[in-house]
mmCIF file of C-alpha atoms and ligand atoms in Angstrom:
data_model
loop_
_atom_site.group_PDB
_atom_site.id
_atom_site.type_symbol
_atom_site.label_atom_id
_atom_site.label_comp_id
_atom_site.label_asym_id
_atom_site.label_seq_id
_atom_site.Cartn_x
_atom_site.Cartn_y
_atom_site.Cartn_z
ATOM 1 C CA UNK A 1 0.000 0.000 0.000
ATOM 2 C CA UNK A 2 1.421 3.610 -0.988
ATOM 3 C CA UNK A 3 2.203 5.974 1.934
ATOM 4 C CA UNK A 4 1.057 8.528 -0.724
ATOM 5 C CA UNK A 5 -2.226 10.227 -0.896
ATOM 6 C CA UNK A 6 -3.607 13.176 -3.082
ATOM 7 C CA UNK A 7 -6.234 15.168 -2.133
ATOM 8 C CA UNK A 8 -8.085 16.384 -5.130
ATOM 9 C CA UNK A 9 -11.050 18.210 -5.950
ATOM 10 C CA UNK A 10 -14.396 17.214 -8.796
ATOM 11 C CA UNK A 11 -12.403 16.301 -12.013
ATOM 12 C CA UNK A 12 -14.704 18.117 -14.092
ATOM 13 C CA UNK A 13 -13.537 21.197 -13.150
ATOM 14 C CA UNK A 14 -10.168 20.987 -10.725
ATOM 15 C CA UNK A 15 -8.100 22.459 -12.489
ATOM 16 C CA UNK A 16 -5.434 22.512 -9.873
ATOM 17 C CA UNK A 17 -6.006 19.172 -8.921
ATOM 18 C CA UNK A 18 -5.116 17.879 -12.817
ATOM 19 C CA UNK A 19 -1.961 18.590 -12.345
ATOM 20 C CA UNK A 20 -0.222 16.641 -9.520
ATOM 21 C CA UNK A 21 -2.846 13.577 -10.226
ATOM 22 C CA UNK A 22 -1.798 13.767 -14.230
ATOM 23 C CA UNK A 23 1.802 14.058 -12.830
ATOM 24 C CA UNK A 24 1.869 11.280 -10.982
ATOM 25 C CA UNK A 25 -0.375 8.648 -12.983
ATOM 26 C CA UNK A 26 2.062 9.799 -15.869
ATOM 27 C CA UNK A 27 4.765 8.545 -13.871
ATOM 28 C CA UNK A 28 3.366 5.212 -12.509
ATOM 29 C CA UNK A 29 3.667 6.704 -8.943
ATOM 30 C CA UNK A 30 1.323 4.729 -6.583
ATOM 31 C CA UNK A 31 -1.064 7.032 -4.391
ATOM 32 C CA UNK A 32 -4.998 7.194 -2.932
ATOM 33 C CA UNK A 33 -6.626 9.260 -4.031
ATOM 34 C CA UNK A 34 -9.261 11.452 -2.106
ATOM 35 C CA UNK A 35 -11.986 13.430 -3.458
ATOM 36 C CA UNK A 36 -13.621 16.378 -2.129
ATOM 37 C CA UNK A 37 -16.540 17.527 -4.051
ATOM 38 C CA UNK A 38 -16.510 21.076 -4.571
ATOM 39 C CA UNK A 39 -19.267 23.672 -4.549
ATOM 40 C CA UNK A 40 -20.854 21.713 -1.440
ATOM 41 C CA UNK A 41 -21.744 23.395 1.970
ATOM 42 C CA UNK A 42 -19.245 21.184 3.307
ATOM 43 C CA UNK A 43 -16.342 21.777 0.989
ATOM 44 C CA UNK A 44 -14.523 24.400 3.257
ATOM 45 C CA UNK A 45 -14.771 22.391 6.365
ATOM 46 C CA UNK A 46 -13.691 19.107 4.296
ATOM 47 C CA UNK A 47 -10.602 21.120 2.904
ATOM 48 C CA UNK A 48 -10.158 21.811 6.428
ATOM 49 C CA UNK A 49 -9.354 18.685 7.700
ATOM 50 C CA UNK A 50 -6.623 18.387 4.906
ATOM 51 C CA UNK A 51 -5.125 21.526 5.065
ATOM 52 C CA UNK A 52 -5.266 25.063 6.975
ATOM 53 C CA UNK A 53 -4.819 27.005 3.365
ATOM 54 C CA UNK A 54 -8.473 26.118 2.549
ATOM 55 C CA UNK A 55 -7.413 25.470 -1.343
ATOM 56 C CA UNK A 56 -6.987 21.404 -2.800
ATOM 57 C CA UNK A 57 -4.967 19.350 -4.103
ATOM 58 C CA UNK A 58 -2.803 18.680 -1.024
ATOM 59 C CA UNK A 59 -0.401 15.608 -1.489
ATOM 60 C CA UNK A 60 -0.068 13.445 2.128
ATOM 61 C CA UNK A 61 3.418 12.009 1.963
ATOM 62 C CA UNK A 62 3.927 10.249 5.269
ATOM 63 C CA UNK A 63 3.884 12.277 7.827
ATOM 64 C CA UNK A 64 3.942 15.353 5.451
ATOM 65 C CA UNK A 65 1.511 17.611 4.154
ATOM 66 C CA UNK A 66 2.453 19.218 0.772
ATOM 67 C CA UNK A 67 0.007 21.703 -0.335
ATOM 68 C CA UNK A 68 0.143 24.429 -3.754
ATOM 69 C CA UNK A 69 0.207 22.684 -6.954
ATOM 70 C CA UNK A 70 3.449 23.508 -8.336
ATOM 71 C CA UNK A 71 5.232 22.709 -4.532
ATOM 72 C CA UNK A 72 3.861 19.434 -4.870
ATOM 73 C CA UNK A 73 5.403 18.821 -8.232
ATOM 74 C CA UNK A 74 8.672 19.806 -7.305
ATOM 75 C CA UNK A 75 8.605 17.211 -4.371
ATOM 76 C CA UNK A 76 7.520 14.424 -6.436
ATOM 77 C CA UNK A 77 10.729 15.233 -8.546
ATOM 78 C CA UNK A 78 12.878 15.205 -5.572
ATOM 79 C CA UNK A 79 11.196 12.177 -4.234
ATOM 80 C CA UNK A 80 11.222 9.892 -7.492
ATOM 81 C CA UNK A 81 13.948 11.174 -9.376
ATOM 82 C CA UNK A 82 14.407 8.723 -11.810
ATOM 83 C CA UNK A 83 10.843 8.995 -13.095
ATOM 84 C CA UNK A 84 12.100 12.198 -14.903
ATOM 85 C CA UNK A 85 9.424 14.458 -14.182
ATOM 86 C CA UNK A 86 11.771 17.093 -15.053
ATOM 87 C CA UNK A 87 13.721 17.633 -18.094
ATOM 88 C CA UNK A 88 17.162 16.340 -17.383
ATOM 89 C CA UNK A 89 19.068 18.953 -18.895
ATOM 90 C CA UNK A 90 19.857 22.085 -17.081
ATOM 91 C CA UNK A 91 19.479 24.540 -19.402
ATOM 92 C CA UNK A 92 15.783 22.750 -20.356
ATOM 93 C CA UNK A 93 15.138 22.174 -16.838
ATOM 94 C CA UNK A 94 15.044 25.341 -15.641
ATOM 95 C CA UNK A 95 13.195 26.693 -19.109
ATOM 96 C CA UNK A 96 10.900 23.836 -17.629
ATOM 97 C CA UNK A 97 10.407 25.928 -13.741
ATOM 98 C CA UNK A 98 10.424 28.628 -15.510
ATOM 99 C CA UNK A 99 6.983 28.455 -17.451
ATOM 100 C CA UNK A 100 5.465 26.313 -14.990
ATOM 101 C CA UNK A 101 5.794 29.531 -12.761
ATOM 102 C CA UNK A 102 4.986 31.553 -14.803
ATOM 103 C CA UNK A 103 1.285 29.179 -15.014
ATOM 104 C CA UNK A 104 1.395 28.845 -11.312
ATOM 105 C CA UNK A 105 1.209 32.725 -10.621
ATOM 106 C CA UNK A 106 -0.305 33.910 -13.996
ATOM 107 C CA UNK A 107 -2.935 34.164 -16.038
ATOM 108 C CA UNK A 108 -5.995 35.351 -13.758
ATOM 109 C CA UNK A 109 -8.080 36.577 -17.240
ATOM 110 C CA UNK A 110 -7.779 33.354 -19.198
ATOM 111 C CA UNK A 111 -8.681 31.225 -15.554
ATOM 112 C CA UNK A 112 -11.841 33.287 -14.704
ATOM 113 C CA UNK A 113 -13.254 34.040 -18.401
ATOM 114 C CA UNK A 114 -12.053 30.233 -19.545
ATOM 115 C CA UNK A 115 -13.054 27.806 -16.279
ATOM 116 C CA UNK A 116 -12.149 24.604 -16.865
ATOM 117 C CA UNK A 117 -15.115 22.252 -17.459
ATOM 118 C CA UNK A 118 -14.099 19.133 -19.472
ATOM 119 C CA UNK A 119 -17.644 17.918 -19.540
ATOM 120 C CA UNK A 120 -18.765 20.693 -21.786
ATOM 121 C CA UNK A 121 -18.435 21.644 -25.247
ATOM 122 C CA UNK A 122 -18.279 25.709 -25.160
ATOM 123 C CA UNK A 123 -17.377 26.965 -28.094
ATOM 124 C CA UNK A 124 -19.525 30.505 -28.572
ATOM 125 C CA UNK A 125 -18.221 31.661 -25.513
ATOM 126 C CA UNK A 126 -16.658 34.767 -25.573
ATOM 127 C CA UNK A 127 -14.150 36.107 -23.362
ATOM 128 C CA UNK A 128 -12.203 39.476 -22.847
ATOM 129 C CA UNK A 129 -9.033 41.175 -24.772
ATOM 130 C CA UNK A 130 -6.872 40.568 -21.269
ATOM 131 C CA UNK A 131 -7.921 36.407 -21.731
ATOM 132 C CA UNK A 132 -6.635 36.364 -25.420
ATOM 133 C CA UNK A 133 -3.619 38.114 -24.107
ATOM 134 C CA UNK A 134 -3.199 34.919 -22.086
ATOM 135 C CA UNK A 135 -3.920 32.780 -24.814
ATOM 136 C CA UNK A 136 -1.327 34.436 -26.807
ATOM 137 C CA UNK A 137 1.399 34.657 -24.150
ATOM 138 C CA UNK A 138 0.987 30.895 -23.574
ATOM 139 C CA UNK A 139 1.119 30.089 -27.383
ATOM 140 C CA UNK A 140 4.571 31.881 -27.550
ATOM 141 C CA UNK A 141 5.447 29.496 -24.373
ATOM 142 C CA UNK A 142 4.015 26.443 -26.217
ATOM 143 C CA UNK A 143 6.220 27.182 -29.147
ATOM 144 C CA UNK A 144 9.198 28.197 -27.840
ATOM 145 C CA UNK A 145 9.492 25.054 -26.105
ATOM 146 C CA UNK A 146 8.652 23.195 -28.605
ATOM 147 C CA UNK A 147 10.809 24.420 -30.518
ATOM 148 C CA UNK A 148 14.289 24.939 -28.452
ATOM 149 C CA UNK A 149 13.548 21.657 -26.184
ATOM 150 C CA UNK A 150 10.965 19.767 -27.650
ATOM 151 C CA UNK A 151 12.834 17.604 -30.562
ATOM 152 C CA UNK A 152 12.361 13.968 -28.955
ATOM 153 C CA UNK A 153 8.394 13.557 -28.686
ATOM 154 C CA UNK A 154 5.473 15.422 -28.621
ATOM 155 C CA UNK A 155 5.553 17.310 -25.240
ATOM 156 C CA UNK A 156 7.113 20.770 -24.402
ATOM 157 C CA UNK A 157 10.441 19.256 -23.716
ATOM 158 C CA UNK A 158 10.408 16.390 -25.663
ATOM 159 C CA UNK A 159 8.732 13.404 -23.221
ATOM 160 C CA UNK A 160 5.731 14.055 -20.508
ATOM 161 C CA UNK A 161 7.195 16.391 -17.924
ATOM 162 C CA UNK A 162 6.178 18.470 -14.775
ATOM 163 C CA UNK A 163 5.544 21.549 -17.450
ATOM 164 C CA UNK A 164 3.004 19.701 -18.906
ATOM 165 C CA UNK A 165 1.291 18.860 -15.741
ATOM 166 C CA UNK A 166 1.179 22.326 -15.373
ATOM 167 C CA UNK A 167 -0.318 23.301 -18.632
ATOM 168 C CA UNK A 168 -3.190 20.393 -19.088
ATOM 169 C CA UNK A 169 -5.415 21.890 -17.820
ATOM 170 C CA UNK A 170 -5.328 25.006 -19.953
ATOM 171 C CA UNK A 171 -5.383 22.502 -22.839
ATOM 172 C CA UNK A 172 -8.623 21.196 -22.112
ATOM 173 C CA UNK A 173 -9.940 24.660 -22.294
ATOM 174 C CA UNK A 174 -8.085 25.548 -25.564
ATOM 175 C CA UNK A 175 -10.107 22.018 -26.625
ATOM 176 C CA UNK A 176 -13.290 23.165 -25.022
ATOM 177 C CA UNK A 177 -14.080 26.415 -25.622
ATOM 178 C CA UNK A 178 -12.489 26.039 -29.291
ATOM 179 C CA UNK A 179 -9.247 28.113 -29.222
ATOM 180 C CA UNK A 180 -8.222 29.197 -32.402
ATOM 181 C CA UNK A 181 -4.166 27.949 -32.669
ATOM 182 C CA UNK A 182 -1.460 27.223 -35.045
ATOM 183 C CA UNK A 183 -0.258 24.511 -36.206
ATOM 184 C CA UNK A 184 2.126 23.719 -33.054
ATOM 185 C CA UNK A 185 -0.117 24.568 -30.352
ATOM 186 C CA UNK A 186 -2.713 22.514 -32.072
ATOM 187 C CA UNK A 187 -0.786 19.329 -32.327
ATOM 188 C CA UNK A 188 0.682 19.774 -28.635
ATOM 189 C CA UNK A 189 -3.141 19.876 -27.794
ATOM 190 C CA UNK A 190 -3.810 16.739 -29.043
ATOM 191 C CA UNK A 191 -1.069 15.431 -28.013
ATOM 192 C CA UNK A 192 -1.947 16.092 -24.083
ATOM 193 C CA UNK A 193 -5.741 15.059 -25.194
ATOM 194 C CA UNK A 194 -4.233 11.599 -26.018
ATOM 195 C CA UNK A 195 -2.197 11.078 -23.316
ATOM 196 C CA UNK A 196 -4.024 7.873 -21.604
ATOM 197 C CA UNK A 197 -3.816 9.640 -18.310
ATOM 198 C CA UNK A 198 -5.649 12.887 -19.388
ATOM 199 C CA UNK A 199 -7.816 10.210 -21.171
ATOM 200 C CA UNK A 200 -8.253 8.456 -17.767
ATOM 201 C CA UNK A 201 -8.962 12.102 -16.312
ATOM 202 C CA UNK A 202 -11.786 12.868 -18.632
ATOM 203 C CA UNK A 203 -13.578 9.360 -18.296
ATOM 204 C CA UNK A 204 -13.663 9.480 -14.443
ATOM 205 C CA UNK A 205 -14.754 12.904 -14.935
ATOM 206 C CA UNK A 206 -17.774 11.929 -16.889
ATOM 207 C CA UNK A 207 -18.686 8.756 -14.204
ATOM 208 C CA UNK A 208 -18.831 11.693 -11.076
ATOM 209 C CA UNK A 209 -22.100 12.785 -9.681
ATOM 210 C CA UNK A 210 -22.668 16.148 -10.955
ATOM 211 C CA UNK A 211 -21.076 19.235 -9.793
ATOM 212 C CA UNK A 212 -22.521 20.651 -6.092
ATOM 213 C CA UNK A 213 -23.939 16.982 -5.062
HETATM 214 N N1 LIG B 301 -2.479 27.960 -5.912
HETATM 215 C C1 LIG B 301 -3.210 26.767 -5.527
HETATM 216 C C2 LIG B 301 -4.640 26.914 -6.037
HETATM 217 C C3 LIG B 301 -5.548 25.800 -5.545
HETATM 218 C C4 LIG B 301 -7.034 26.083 -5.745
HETATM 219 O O1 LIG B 301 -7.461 27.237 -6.039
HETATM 220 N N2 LIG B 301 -7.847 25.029 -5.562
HETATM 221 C C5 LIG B 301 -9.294 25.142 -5.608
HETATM 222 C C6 LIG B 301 -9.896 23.926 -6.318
HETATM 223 S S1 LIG B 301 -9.334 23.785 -8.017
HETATM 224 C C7 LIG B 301 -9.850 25.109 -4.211
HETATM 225 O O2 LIG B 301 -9.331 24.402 -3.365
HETATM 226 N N3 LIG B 301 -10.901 25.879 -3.934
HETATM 227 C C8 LIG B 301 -11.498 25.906 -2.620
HETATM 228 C C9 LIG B 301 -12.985 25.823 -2.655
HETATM 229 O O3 LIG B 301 -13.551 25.569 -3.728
HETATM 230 O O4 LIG B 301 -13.593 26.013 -1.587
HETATM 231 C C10 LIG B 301 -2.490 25.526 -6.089
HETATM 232 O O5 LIG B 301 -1.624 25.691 -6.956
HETATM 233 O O6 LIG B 301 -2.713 24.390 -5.632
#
């Protein structure tokens, strides 16, 4: 049995929660998993018992609580370092923290005009000039990676790493709300879509009661 547990959120619409779960199925990592559901009158109090921050996913690790998305990817690196989860090297590695900051602390337009719902089809929604700013600013990521580190697969750097935990989620919106791309955006979409642990994602998604039950 794995000391590890992740506490996640509804998987329609966690966005946070995507990416340490995507993470770690990605990398075979054994863990429970335990679900909060969200938008319930006891979803404070249940974060509560996890966590004093009040915000999911928190990974239990032992003894340890390890809480904020992007802190719990960077321990799963140091704690199973030959699963790669970073780029191995340097110069791509830190090209790797860098962007996957940059998603951690940014984009505040594109995450309230573009929720993440990966039950819905919602194309015809519009959002505002500061979103498509977003959009833009992470399609100049997208390619630059692709294009300085991404030469041995399909993925930002090459194979499945921590940055693209970081950025599924905003690839089921591009899906979603129908994102107008180019052509390497688009295929790194698809790529993530057919990833058989974003696959997994989606389908236990779709078998959840719905949202506020
Ligand atoms: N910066 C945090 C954000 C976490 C976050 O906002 N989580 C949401 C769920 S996706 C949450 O816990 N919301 C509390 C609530 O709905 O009451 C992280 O990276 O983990």
């Amino acid at each position: 049995m794995s000391s590890l547990a992740l506490v996640i959120g509804n998987k329609a619409t966690s966005s946070w929660s995507l990416r340490p779960w995507i993470a770690m199925v990605h990398a075979g990592i054994p863990f429970r998993e335990i679900q909060i559901r969200l938008r319930r009158s006891d979803t404070k109090a249940q974060i509560a018992n996890w966590t004093a921050s009040g915000k999911i996913p928190v990974l239990l690790d032992g003894g340890e609580r390890i809480w904020e998305s992007y802190a719990i990817l960077e321990h799963l690196a140091d704690r199973f370092p030959d699963r790669g989860l970073w780029p191995a090297d340097p110069a791509a590695r830190a090209h790797a923290r860098s962007i996957s900051c940059e998603m951690h602390g940014g984009f505040a337009a594109l995450r309230r005009d573009l929720a993440m719902d990966v039950l819905h089809d919602l194309r015809g929604q519009r959002w505002s000039d500061e979103a498509q700013a977003d959009i833009d600013r992470i399609s100049a990521i997208w390619r630059e990676a692709r294009g300085r580190f991404g030469a041995s697969g399909p993925f930002l750097f090459g194979r499945f790493s921590n940055a693209d935990a970081m950025y599924a989620p905003v690839v089921t919106r591009f899906a979603t709300y129908g994102v107008s791309l180019g052509v390497v955006e688009r295929s790194y979409v698809d790529s993530v879509l057919a990833h058989p642990a974003m696959q997994r994602w989606i389908d236990e998604a779709k078998a959840e009661p719905p949202m506020g039950t």
